[in-house]
Amino acid sequence: MAQTLASPAHSELIIKKSRFIGCVQPMADRASAQATVDALWRVHPTATHICWALLAGGQSAAVDDGEPGGTAGRPMLDVLRHQELEGVLATVVRYYGGVKLGAGGLVRAYTDSVAQALLGADKVLLQRMSTLQCSLPYDMEGWLRRDIAQAGAELLQVRHDSLVHMQWQLPESEAAAQVQRLNDQGQGKLGWIEHWKD
């Protein structure tokens, strides 16, 4: 089962006078990853390269940032895949030390930077979430709020008009059972609008 990271973890390697500063951190999408890389350039304006890899479903990316093609971003992405991670950004800031490493040396340096950072990372099971939404009479709002709280779900939105419209989120594995329980207890008074997975 896929995992993500609870918080950022770092590494630093010196290889043939080049300095490699690695970081792995939870990241949801490519726009956030690009913003993080842009911020790294502000912190390390004299770095030679900032290579990165994002493993985040359809938004995954591998960027060599001027290193020879396939020697940085792709190997970093492979490390994340090998560890069965999802929603994780790996970055490596490189300060060139004057000695060329060759393609094999670069691949090893970038993979080792990410692997070393992951050694100190706190991994957590990635929980797939479902969002539930329904409409119900006003006299049932308190009952549904209690059930949502007892299920440990997160209430996202409540809107009042002729009916009460509620939306909440809970682990995907628990959604079907809650829907069944609510349908049984609600005696047909719940109007389900949507049920979708994140």
Coordinates of N, CA, C and O in Angstrom, one line a residue:
M1 N 0.8 -1.2 0.0 CA 0.0 0.0 0.0 C 0.9 1.2 0.0 O 1.9 1.3 0.6
A2 N 0.5 2.3 -0.7 CA 1.3 3.5 -0.9 C 1.4 4.2 0.4 O 0.5 4.2 1.3
Q3 N 2.5 4.9 0.6 CA 2.8 5.7 1.7 C 3.2 7.1 1.3 O 3.5 7.3 0.1
T4 N 3.1 8.0 2.2 CA 3.6 9.4 2.0 C 4.4 9.7 3.2 O 4.7 8.9 4.0
L5 N 4.9 11.0 3.2 CA 5.8 11.4 4.3 C 5.0 12.3 5.2 O 4.2 13.1 4.8
A6 N 5.3 12.2 6.5 CA 4.7 13.1 7.5 C 5.3 14.5 7.5 O 4.6 15.5 7.8
S7 N 6.5 14.6 7.2 CA 7.2 15.9 7.2 C 8.5 15.8 6.4 O 8.9 14.7 6.0
P8 N 9.1 17.0 6.1 CA 10.3 16.9 5.3 C 11.5 16.2 6.0 O 11.6 16.2 7.2
A9 N 12.4 15.6 5.2 CA 13.6 15.0 5.8 C 14.8 15.4 4.8 O 14.5 15.6 3.6
H10 N 16.0 15.6 5.3 CA 17.1 16.1 4.6 C 18.3 15.2 4.6 O 18.5 14.3 5.4
S11 N 19.2 15.5 3.6 CA 20.5 14.8 3.6 C 21.5 15.7 3.0 O 21.1 16.7 2.3
E12 N 22.8 15.5 3.2 CA 23.8 16.2 2.6 C 25.0 15.3 2.3 O 25.5 14.6 3.2
L13 N 25.4 15.3 1.0 CA 26.6 14.5 0.6 C 27.6 15.3 0.0 O 27.3 16.3 -0.8
I14 N 28.9 15.0 0.2 CA 30.0 15.6 -0.6 C 30.6 14.5 -1.4 O 31.1 13.5 -0.9
I15 N 30.6 14.6 -2.7 CA 31.1 13.6 -3.6 C 32.0 14.3 -4.6 O 31.6 15.2 -5.4
K16 N 33.3 14.0 -4.5 CA 34.3 14.6 -5.4 C 34.2 16.1 -5.4 O 34.2 16.7 -6.5
K17 N 34.1 16.7 -4.2 CA 34.1 18.2 -4.0 C 32.7 18.8 -4.4 O 32.5 20.0 -4.1
S18 N 31.8 18.1 -5.0 CA 30.5 18.6 -5.2 C 29.6 18.3 -4.0 O 29.7 17.3 -3.4
R19 N 28.8 19.3 -3.7 CA 27.9 19.3 -2.5 C 26.5 19.0 -3.0 O 26.0 19.7 -3.9
F20 N 25.8 18.0 -2.5 CA 24.5 17.6 -2.9 C 23.6 17.7 -1.6 O 23.8 17.0 -0.6
I21 N 22.6 18.6 -1.6 CA 21.7 18.8 -0.5 C 20.4 18.3 -0.9 O 19.7 18.8 -1.8
G22 N 20.0 17.2 -0.3 CA 18.7 16.5 -0.6 C 17.6 16.8 0.3 O 17.8 17.1 1.5
C23 N 16.4 16.8 -0.2 CA 15.2 16.9 0.7 C 14.1 16.1 0.1 O 13.9 16.1 -1.2
V24 N 13.3 15.4 0.9 CA 12.1 14.7 0.5 C 11.0 15.3 1.4 O 11.2 15.5 2.6
Q25 N 9.8 15.5 0.8 CA 8.7 16.1 1.6 C 7.4 15.8 1.0 O 7.3 15.6 -0.2
P26 N 6.3 15.8 1.8 CA 5.0 15.6 1.2 C 4.7 16.8 0.2 O 5.0 17.9 0.5
M27 N 4.0 16.4 -0.9 CA 3.7 17.4 -1.9 C 2.5 16.9 -2.7 O 2.5 15.8 -3.2
A28 N 1.5 17.7 -2.8 CA 0.2 17.3 -3.5 C 0.2 17.4 -5.0 O -0.4 16.5 -5.7
D29 N 0.9 18.4 -5.5 CA 0.7 18.6 -7.0 C 1.9 19.3 -7.6 O 2.8 19.8 -6.8
R30 N 1.9 19.4 -8.9 CA 3.1 20.0 -9.6 C 3.2 21.5 -9.4 O 4.4 22.0 -9.3
A31 N 2.1 22.2 -9.2 CA 2.2 23.7 -9.0 C 2.9 23.9 -7.7 O 3.8 24.8 -7.5
S32 N 2.6 23.2 -6.6 CA 3.2 23.3 -5.3 C 4.7 22.9 -5.4 O 5.5 23.6 -4.8
A33 N 5.0 21.9 -6.2 CA 6.4 21.4 -6.3 C 7.2 22.5 -7.0 O 8.3 22.9 -6.5
Q34 N 6.7 23.1 -8.0 CA 7.4 24.2 -8.7 C 7.6 25.4 -7.8 O 8.7 26.0 -7.8
A35 N 6.6 25.7 -7.0 CA 6.8 26.8 -6.1 C 7.9 26.5 -5.0 O 8.7 27.4 -4.7
T36 N 8.0 25.3 -4.6 CA 9.0 24.8 -3.7 C 10.4 25.0 -4.3 O 11.3 25.4 -3.7
V37 N 10.5 24.5 -5.6 CA 11.8 24.6 -6.3 C 12.2 26.1 -6.5 O 13.3 26.5 -6.3
D38 N 11.2 26.9 -6.8 CA 11.5 28.4 -7.0 C 12.0 29.0 -5.7 O 12.9 29.8 -5.7
A39 N 11.4 28.5 -4.6 CA 11.9 29.0 -3.3 C 13.3 28.5 -2.9 O 14.1 29.3 -2.4
L40 N 13.6 27.3 -3.4 CA 15.0 26.8 -3.2 C 16.0 27.6 -3.9 O 17.1 27.9 -3.4
W41 N 15.6 28.1 -5.1 CA 16.5 28.9 -5.9 C 16.8 30.3 -5.2 O 17.9 30.8 -5.2
R42 N 15.8 30.8 -4.5 CA 16.0 32.0 -3.7 C 16.9 31.8 -2.5 O 17.7 32.6 -2.1
V43 N 16.9 30.6 -1.9 CA 17.7 30.2 -0.8 C 19.1 29.9 -1.3 O 20.1 30.1 -0.6
H44 N 19.3 29.3 -2.4 CA 20.5 28.8 -3.0 C 20.8 29.4 -4.4 O 20.9 28.7 -5.4
P45 N 20.9 30.8 -4.4 CA 21.0 31.4 -5.7 C 22.3 31.1 -6.5 O 22.4 31.2 -7.7
T46 N 23.3 30.6 -5.8 CA 24.6 30.3 -6.5 C 24.7 28.8 -6.8 O 25.8 28.3 -7.2
A47 N 23.7 28.0 -6.5 CA 23.7 26.5 -6.8 C 23.9 26.3 -8.3 O 23.5 27.1 -9.1
T48 N 24.5 25.2 -8.7 CA 24.7 24.9 -10.1 C 23.4 24.3 -10.7 O 23.1 24.6 -11.8
H49 N 22.8 23.4 -9.9 CA 21.6 22.7 -10.4 C 20.6 22.5 -9.2 O 21.1 22.3 -8.1
I50 N 19.3 22.6 -9.5 CA 18.4 22.1 -8.5 C 17.5 21.1 -9.3 O 16.6 21.5 -10.0
C51 N 17.8 19.8 -9.1 CA 17.0 18.8 -9.8 C 15.9 18.3 -8.9 O 16.0 18.4 -7.6
W52 N 14.8 17.8 -9.5 CA 13.7 17.4 -8.6 C 12.9 16.3 -9.3 O 12.9 16.2 -10.5
A53 N 12.1 15.6 -8.5 CA 11.2 14.6 -8.9 C 10.0 14.6 -8.0 O 10.1 14.7 -6.8
L54 N 8.8 14.5 -8.7 CA 7.6 14.5 -7.9 C 6.8 13.3 -8.3 O 6.6 13.0 -9.5
L55 N 6.4 12.5 -7.3 CA 5.6 11.4 -7.5 C 4.2 11.7 -6.9 O 4.0 11.7 -5.7
A56 N 3.3 12.1 -7.8 CA 1.9 12.5 -7.4 C 0.9 12.2 -8.5 O 0.4 13.1 -9.1
G57 N 0.7 10.9 -8.7 CA -0.3 10.5 -9.7 C 0.0 11.0 -11.0 O 1.1 11.0 -11.5
G58 N -1.1 11.6 -11.6 CA -0.9 12.2 -13.0 C -0.1 13.5 -13.1 O 0.1 14.0 -14.1
Q59 N 0.3 14.0 -11.9 CA 1.1 15.2 -11.9 C 2.6 14.9 -11.7 O 3.4 15.9 -11.4
S60 N 3.0 13.7 -11.8 CA 4.4 13.4 -11.5 C 5.3 14.0 -12.5 O 4.9 14.4 -13.6
A61 N 6.6 14.3 -12.1 CA 7.6 15.0 -13.0 C 9.0 14.5 -12.6 O 9.2 14.1 -11.4
A62 N 9.9 14.7 -13.5 CA 11.3 14.4 -13.3 C 12.1 15.5 -14.0 O 12.0 15.5 -15.3
V63 N 12.9 16.3 -13.3 CA 13.5 17.4 -13.9 C 15.0 17.4 -13.7 O 15.5 17.3 -12.5
D64 N 15.8 17.3 -14.8 CA 17.3 17.3 -14.7 C 18.0 18.6 -14.5 O 19.1 18.7 -14.1
D65 N 17.3 19.7 -14.8 CA 17.8 21.1 -14.6 C 19.2 21.2 -15.1 O 20.1 21.7 -14.4
G66 N 19.4 20.8 -16.3 CA 20.7 21.1 -17.0 C 21.8 20.0 -16.8 O 22.8 20.0 -17.5
E67 N 21.5 19.0 -15.9 CA 22.4 17.9 -15.9 C 22.1 17.0 -17.1 O 21.1 17.1 -17.7
P68 N 23.1 16.2 -17.5 CA 22.8 15.3 -18.7 C 21.5 14.5 -18.6 O 21.2 14.1 -17.5
G69 N 20.8 14.5 -19.6 CA 19.4 13.8 -19.6 C 19.4 12.5 -19.0 O 20.2 11.6 -19.3
G70 N 18.5 12.3 -18.1 CA 18.3 11.0 -17.4 C 19.2 10.7 -16.3 O 19.2 9.6 -15.7
T71 N 20.1 11.7 -15.8 CA 21.0 11.4 -14.8 C 20.6 11.9 -13.4 O 21.2 11.6 -12.4
A72 N 19.5 12.6 -13.3 CA 19.1 13.2 -12.1 C 17.6 13.0 -11.8 O 17.3 12.2 -10.9
G73 N 16.7 13.7 -12.5 CA 15.3 13.6 -12.2 C 14.7 12.2 -12.2 O 14.0 11.8 -11.3
R74 N 15.0 11.5 -13.3 CA 14.4 10.1 -13.5 C 15.0 9.2 -12.4 O 14.2 8.4 -11.8
P75 N 16.3 9.1 -12.1 CA 16.7 8.3 -11.0 C 16.1 8.6 -9.7 O 15.8 7.8 -8.9
M76 N 15.9 9.9 -9.4 CA 15.3 10.4 -8.2 C 13.9 9.8 -8.1 O 13.4 9.3 -7.1
L77 N 13.1 9.9 -9.2 CA 11.8 9.5 -9.3 C 11.7 7.9 -9.1 O 10.8 7.4 -8.4
D78 N 12.7 7.2 -9.6 CA 12.8 5.8 -9.4 C 12.9 5.4 -8.0 O 12.4 4.4 -7.5
V79 N 13.7 6.2 -7.2 CA 13.9 5.9 -5.8 C 12.5 6.0 -5.1 O 12.1 5.2 -4.2
L80 N 11.8 7.1 -5.4 CA 10.4 7.3 -4.8 C 9.5 6.1 -5.1 O 8.8 5.6 -4.3
R81 N 9.5 5.7 -6.4 CA 8.7 4.6 -6.8 C 9.1 3.3 -6.1 O 8.2 2.5 -5.7
H82 N 10.4 3.1 -6.0 CA 10.8 1.8 -5.4 C 10.4 1.8 -3.9 O 10.1 0.7 -3.4
Q83 N 10.3 2.9 -3.3 CA 9.9 3.0 -1.9 C 8.3 3.0 -1.7 O 7.8 3.1 -0.6
E84 N 7.6 2.9 -2.9 CA 6.2 2.9 -2.9 C 5.6 4.1 -2.2 O 4.6 4.0 -1.4
L85 N 6.1 5.3 -2.6 CA 5.6 6.6 -2.1 C 4.7 7.2 -3.0 O 4.7 7.0 -4.2
E86 N 3.9 8.1 -2.5 CA 2.9 8.9 -3.3 C 2.7 10.2 -2.7 O 2.7 10.3 -1.5
G87 N 2.6 11.3 -3.5 CA 2.5 12.6 -3.0 C 3.8 13.1 -2.3 O 3.7 13.7 -1.2
V88 N 4.9 12.8 -3.0 CA 6.2 13.2 -2.4 C 7.1 13.9 -3.4 O 7.1 13.5 -4.6
L89 N 7.7 15.0 -3.0 CA 8.7 15.7 -3.8 C 10.1 15.4 -3.3 O 10.3 15.5 -2.1
A90 N 11.0 15.1 -4.2 CA 12.4 15.0 -3.9 C 13.1 16.1 -4.6 O 13.0 16.3 -5.8
T91 N 14.0 16.8 -3.9 CA 14.8 17.9 -4.5 C 16.2 17.6 -4.1 O 16.5 17.2 -3.0
V92 N 17.2 18.0 -5.0 CA 18.6 17.9 -4.7 C 19.2 19.2 -5.3 O 19.2 19.4 -6.5
V93 N 19.8 20.0 -4.4 CA 20.5 21.2 -4.7 C 22.0 20.7 -4.9 O 22.6 20.1 -4.0
R94 N 22.6 21.1 -6.1 CA 24.0 20.7 -6.3 C 24.9 21.9 -6.5 O 24.5 22.8 -7.2
Y95 N 25.9 21.9 -5.7 CA 27.0 22.9 -5.9 C 28.2 22.2 -6.5 O 28.7 21.3 -5.9
Y96 N 28.5 22.5 -7.7 CA 29.6 21.8 -8.5 C 30.9 22.1 -7.8 O 31.3 23.2 -7.5
G97 N 31.7 21.0 -7.7 CA 33.0 21.1 -7.0 C 34.2 21.1 -7.9 O 35.3 21.1 -7.4
G98 N 34.0 21.1 -9.2 CA 35.1 21.2 -10.2 C 35.6 19.9 -10.7 O 36.4 19.9 -11.6
V99 N 35.0 18.8 -10.2 CA 35.4 17.5 -10.7 C 34.2 16.8 -11.4 O 33.1 16.6 -10.7
K100 N 34.3 16.5 -12.7 CA 33.1 15.8 -13.3 C 32.9 14.4 -12.8 O 33.9 13.7 -12.6
L101 N 31.7 14.0 -12.6 CA 31.3 12.7 -12.1 C 31.0 11.7 -13.1 O 31.0 10.5 -12.8
G102 N 30.7 12.1 -14.4 CA 30.3 11.2 -15.4 C 28.8 10.8 -15.2 O 28.3 11.0 -14.1
A103 N 28.2 10.3 -16.2 CA 26.8 9.9 -16.1 C 26.5 9.0 -14.9 O 25.6 9.2 -14.2
G104 N 27.3 7.9 -14.8 CA 27.0 6.9 -13.7 C 27.2 7.6 -12.4 O 26.5 7.3 -11.4
G105 N 28.2 8.4 -12.2 CA 28.5 9.1 -10.9 C 27.3 10.0 -10.6 O 26.9 10.1 -9.4
L106 N 26.8 10.7 -11.6 CA 25.6 11.6 -11.3 C 24.4 10.8 -10.9 O 23.7 11.2 -9.9
V107 N 24.1 9.7 -11.6 CA 23.0 8.9 -11.2 C 23.1 8.4 -9.7 O 22.2 8.5 -8.9
R108 N 24.3 7.9 -9.4 CA 24.5 7.5 -8.0 C 24.4 8.6 -7.0 O 23.8 8.5 -6.0
A109 N 24.9 9.8 -7.3 CA 24.9 10.9 -6.4 C 23.5 11.4 -6.1 O 23.1 11.6 -5.0
Y110 N 22.7 11.5 -7.2 CA 21.3 11.9 -7.0 C 20.4 10.9 -6.3 O 19.6 11.2 -5.5
T111 N 20.6 9.6 -6.7 CA 19.8 8.6 -6.0 C 20.2 8.4 -4.6 O 19.4 8.3 -3.7
D112 N 21.5 8.5 -4.3 CA 22.0 8.4 -2.9 C 21.5 9.6 -2.1 O 21.1 9.4 -0.9
S113 N 21.4 10.8 -2.7 CA 20.9 12.0 -1.9 C 19.5 11.7 -1.5 O 19.1 12.0 -0.3
V114 N 18.7 11.2 -2.4 CA 17.3 11.0 -2.1 C 17.1 9.8 -1.1 O 16.4 9.9 -0.1
A115 N 17.9 8.7 -1.3 CA 17.8 7.6 -0.5 C 18.2 7.9 1.0 O 17.6 7.5 1.9
Q116 N 19.3 8.7 1.1 CA 19.8 9.1 2.4 C 18.7 10.0 3.2 O 18.5 9.8 4.4
A117 N 18.1 10.9 2.4 CA 17.0 11.7 3.0 C 15.9 10.8 3.5 O 15.3 11.0 4.6
L118 N 15.5 9.8 2.7 CA 14.4 8.9 3.0 C 14.7 8.1 4.3 O 13.8 7.6 5.0
L119 N 16.0 7.8 4.5 CA 16.3 7.0 5.7 C 15.8 7.7 7.0 O 15.5 7.1 8.0
G120 N 15.8 9.1 7.0 CA 15.4 9.8 8.2 C 14.0 10.3 8.1 O 13.5 11.0 9.0
A121 N 13.2 9.8 7.1 CA 11.9 10.3 6.9 C 10.9 9.5 7.6 O 11.0 8.3 7.8
D122 N 9.8 10.1 8.1 CA 8.7 9.5 8.8 C 7.7 9.2 7.8 O 7.0 10.1 7.3
K123 N 7.5 7.9 7.5 CA 6.5 7.5 6.5 C 5.2 7.2 7.1 O 5.1 6.6 8.2
V124 N 4.1 7.6 6.4 CA 2.8 7.3 6.9 C 1.9 6.7 5.8 O 2.1 7.0 4.7
L125 N 1.0 5.8 6.2 CA 0.2 5.1 5.2 C -0.7 6.2 4.6 O -1.3 7.0 5.2
L126 N -0.7 6.1 3.3 CA -1.6 7.1 2.5 C -3.0 6.6 2.6 O -3.4 5.5 2.2
Q127 N -3.8 7.5 3.1 CA -5.2 7.2 3.3 C -6.1 7.8 2.2 O -6.1 9.0 2.0
R128 N -6.7 7.0 1.4 CA -7.6 7.4 0.3 C -8.9 7.9 1.0 O -9.4 7.2 1.9
M129 N -9.4 9.0 0.6 CA -10.6 9.6 1.2 C -11.7 9.6 0.3 O -11.6 9.7 -1.0
S130 N -12.9 9.6 0.8 CA -14.2 9.7 0.1 C -14.9 10.9 0.6 O -14.9 11.2 1.8
T131 N -15.6 11.6 -0.2 CA -16.4 12.8 0.2 C -17.9 12.4 0.0 O -18.2 11.9 -1.1
L132 N -18.6 12.5 1.0 CA -20.0 12.2 1.0 C -20.8 13.5 1.1 O -20.4 14.4 1.8
Q133 N -22.0 13.5 0.5 CA -22.8 14.7 0.5 C -24.3 14.3 0.4 O -24.6 13.4 -0.3
C134 N -25.1 14.9 1.3 CA -26.5 14.6 1.2 C -27.4 15.8 1.6 O -26.9 16.7 2.2
S135 N -28.7 15.7 1.3 CA -29.6 16.7 1.7 C -30.6 16.0 2.7 O -31.0 14.8 2.4
L136 N -31.1 16.7 3.7 CA -32.0 16.1 4.7 C -32.8 17.1 5.3 O -32.5 18.3 5.3
P137 N -33.9 16.7 6.0 CA -34.8 17.7 6.7 C -34.1 18.2 7.9 O -33.2 17.6 8.5
Y138 N -34.5 19.4 8.3 CA -33.9 20.1 9.4 C -33.9 19.3 10.7 O -32.9 19.3 11.5
D139 N -34.9 18.5 11.0 CA -35.0 17.8 12.2 C -34.0 16.6 12.3 O -33.9 16.0 13.3
M140 N -33.3 16.3 11.2 CA -32.4 15.2 11.2 C -30.9 15.7 11.2 O -30.0 14.9 11.3
E141 N -30.7 17.1 11.2 CA -29.4 17.6 11.1 C -28.5 17.2 12.3 O -27.4 16.8 12.2
G142 N -29.1 17.3 13.5 CA -28.3 17.0 14.8 C -27.9 15.5 14.8 O -26.8 15.2 15.1
W143 N -28.8 14.6 14.3 CA -28.6 13.2 14.3 C -27.4 12.9 13.3 O -26.5 12.2 13.6
L144 N -27.4 13.6 12.1 CA -26.4 13.3 11.2 C -25.0 13.9 11.6 O -24.0 13.3 11.5
R145 N -25.1 15.1 12.3 CA -23.8 15.7 12.8 C -23.2 14.7 13.8 O -22.0 14.5 13.8
R146 N -24.0 14.1 14.7 CA -23.5 13.2 15.7 C -22.9 11.9 15.0 O -21.8 11.5 15.4
D147 N -23.6 11.4 14.0 CA -23.0 10.3 13.3 C -21.7 10.6 12.6 O -20.8 9.8 12.6
I148 N -21.6 11.7 12.0 CA -20.4 12.1 11.3 C -19.2 12.2 12.4 O -18.1 11.7 12.1
A149 N -19.5 12.8 13.5 CA -18.5 13.0 14.6 C -18.1 11.6 15.1 O -16.9 11.3 15.3
Q150 N -19.1 10.7 15.3 CA -18.8 9.4 15.9 C -17.9 8.6 14.9 O -17.1 7.7 15.3
A151 N -18.1 8.8 13.6 CA -17.4 8.1 12.6 C -15.9 8.7 12.4 O -15.1 8.1 11.7
G152 N -15.7 9.8 13.1 CA -14.3 10.4 13.0 C -14.1 11.1 11.7 O -13.0 11.3 11.2
A153 N -15.2 11.4 11.0 CA -15.2 12.1 9.7 C -15.0 13.6 9.9 O -15.3 14.1 11.0
E154 N -14.6 14.3 8.8 CA -14.4 15.7 8.9 C -15.6 16.4 8.1 O -15.8 16.2 6.9
L155 N -16.3 17.2 8.9 CA -17.4 18.0 8.2 C -16.8 19.1 7.4 O -16.1 19.9 7.9
L156 N -17.1 19.1 6.1 CA -16.5 20.1 5.2 C -17.4 21.3 5.0 O -17.0 22.4 4.9
Q157 N -18.8 21.1 4.9 CA -19.6 22.2 4.5 C -21.1 21.9 4.9 O -21.5 20.7 4.9
V158 N -21.8 22.9 5.4 CA -23.2 22.8 5.7 C -23.9 24.0 5.1 O -23.4 25.1 5.2
R159 N -25.0 23.8 4.4 CA -25.7 24.9 3.8 C -27.2 24.6 4.1 O -27.7 23.5 4.0
H160 N -27.9 25.7 4.5 CA -29.3 25.6 4.8 C -30.1 26.4 3.8 O -29.9 27.5 3.5
D161 N -31.1 25.7 3.3 CA -32.2 26.3 2.5 C -33.5 25.6 2.8 O -33.8 25.3 4.0
S162 N -34.2 25.1 1.9 CA -35.4 24.3 2.2 C -35.1 23.0 2.9 O -35.8 22.5 3.6
L163 N -33.9 22.5 2.6 CA -33.3 21.4 3.3 C -31.9 21.7 3.8 O -31.4 22.8 3.5
V164 N -31.3 20.8 4.6 CA -30.0 21.0 5.1 C -29.1 20.2 4.1 O -29.4 19.0 3.9
H165 N -28.0 20.8 3.6 CA -27.1 20.1 2.7 C -25.8 20.0 3.4 O -25.2 21.0 3.8
M166 N -25.3 18.8 3.6 CA -24.1 18.5 4.4 C -23.1 17.8 3.5 O -23.5 16.9 2.7
Q167 N -21.8 18.1 3.7 CA -20.7 17.4 3.0 C -19.7 17.1 4.0 O -19.3 18.0 4.8
W168 N -19.1 15.9 3.9 CA -18.1 15.5 4.9 C -17.1 14.5 4.2 O -17.4 14.0 3.1
Q169 N -16.0 14.3 4.8 CA -15.0 13.4 4.3 C -14.5 12.4 5.3 O -14.4 12.7 6.5
L170 N -14.3 11.2 4.8 CA -13.8 10.1 5.7 C -13.0 9.1 4.9 O -13.1 9.2 3.7
P171 N -12.3 8.2 5.6 CA -11.5 7.2 4.8 C -12.4 6.4 3.9 O -13.5 6.0 4.2
E172 N -11.9 6.2 2.7 CA -12.6 5.5 1.6 C -13.1 4.1 2.1 O -14.2 3.7 1.8
S173 N -12.3 3.5 3.0 CA -12.6 2.1 3.4 C -13.8 2.1 4.4 O -14.4 1.1 4.6
E174 N -14.2 3.3 4.9 CA -15.3 3.3 5.8 C -16.6 3.9 5.2 O -17.6 3.9 5.8
A175 N -16.4 4.5 4.0 CA -17.6 5.2 3.4 C -18.8 4.3 3.1 O -19.9 4.7 3.5
A176 N -18.6 3.2 2.5 CA -19.7 2.3 2.1 C -20.5 1.9 3.4 O -21.8 1.9 3.4
A177 N -19.8 1.6 4.5 CA -20.5 1.2 5.7 C -21.3 2.3 6.3 O -22.4 2.2 6.8
Q178 N -20.7 3.5 6.3 CA -21.5 4.7 6.8 C -22.7 5.0 5.9 O -23.8 5.3 6.5
V179 N -22.6 5.0 4.6 CA -23.7 5.2 3.7 C -24.8 4.2 4.0 O -26.0 4.6 4.2
Q180 N -24.5 2.9 4.2 CA -25.5 1.9 4.5 C -26.2 2.2 5.8 O -27.4 2.1 5.9
R181 N -25.3 2.5 6.8 CA -25.9 2.8 8.2 C -26.8 4.0 8.2 O -27.9 3.9 8.7
L182 N -26.4 5.0 7.5 CA -27.2 6.2 7.4 C -28.5 6.0 6.6 O -29.6 6.5 7.0
N183 N -28.4 5.2 5.6 CA -29.6 4.9 4.8 C -30.6 4.1 5.7 O -31.8 4.3 5.6
D184 N -30.1 3.1 6.4 CA -30.9 2.3 7.3 C -31.6 3.1 8.4 O -32.8 3.0 8.6
Q185 N -30.8 4.0 9.0 CA -31.4 4.8 10.1 C -32.2 6.0 9.6 O -33.1 6.4 10.3
G186 N -31.9 6.5 8.4 CA -32.5 7.6 7.9 C -33.9 7.3 7.3 O -34.7 8.2 6.9
Q187 N -34.2 6.1 7.1 CA -35.5 5.6 6.6 C -36.0 6.3 5.4 O -37.1 6.8 5.2
G188 N -35.0 6.5 4.4 CA -35.4 7.1 3.1 C -35.5 8.6 3.1 O -35.9 9.2 2.1
K189 N -35.1 9.3 4.2 CA -35.2 10.7 4.3 C -34.0 11.4 3.8 O -33.9 12.7 3.8
L190 N -32.9 10.7 3.6 CA -31.7 11.3 3.1 C -31.6 11.3 1.6 O -31.8 10.3 0.9
G191 N -31.4 12.5 1.0 CA -31.2 12.6 -0.4 C -29.8 12.7 -0.8 O -29.1 13.7 -0.6
W192 N -29.2 11.6 -1.3 CA -27.8 11.5 -1.6 C -27.6 12.3 -2.9 O -28.2 12.0 -3.9
I193 N -26.7 13.2 -2.9 CA -26.4 14.0 -4.1 C -25.2 13.4 -4.8 O -25.3 13.1 -6.0
E194 N -24.1 13.1 -4.1 CA -22.9 12.6 -4.7 C -22.1 11.8 -3.7 O -22.2 12.0 -2.6
H195 N -21.3 10.9 -4.2 CA -20.4 10.2 -3.4 C -19.1 10.0 -4.3 O -19.2 9.4 -5.4
W196 N -18.0 10.6 -4.0 CA -16.9 10.5 -4.9 C -15.6 10.3 -4.0 O -15.6 10.6 -2.8
K197 N -14.6 9.9 -4.7 CA -13.3 9.5 -4.1 C -12.3 10.6 -4.5 O -12.3 11.0 -5.6
D198 N -11.4 10.9 -3.5 CA -10.4 11.9 -3.8 C -9.1 11.1 -4.2 O -8.9 10.0 -3.9

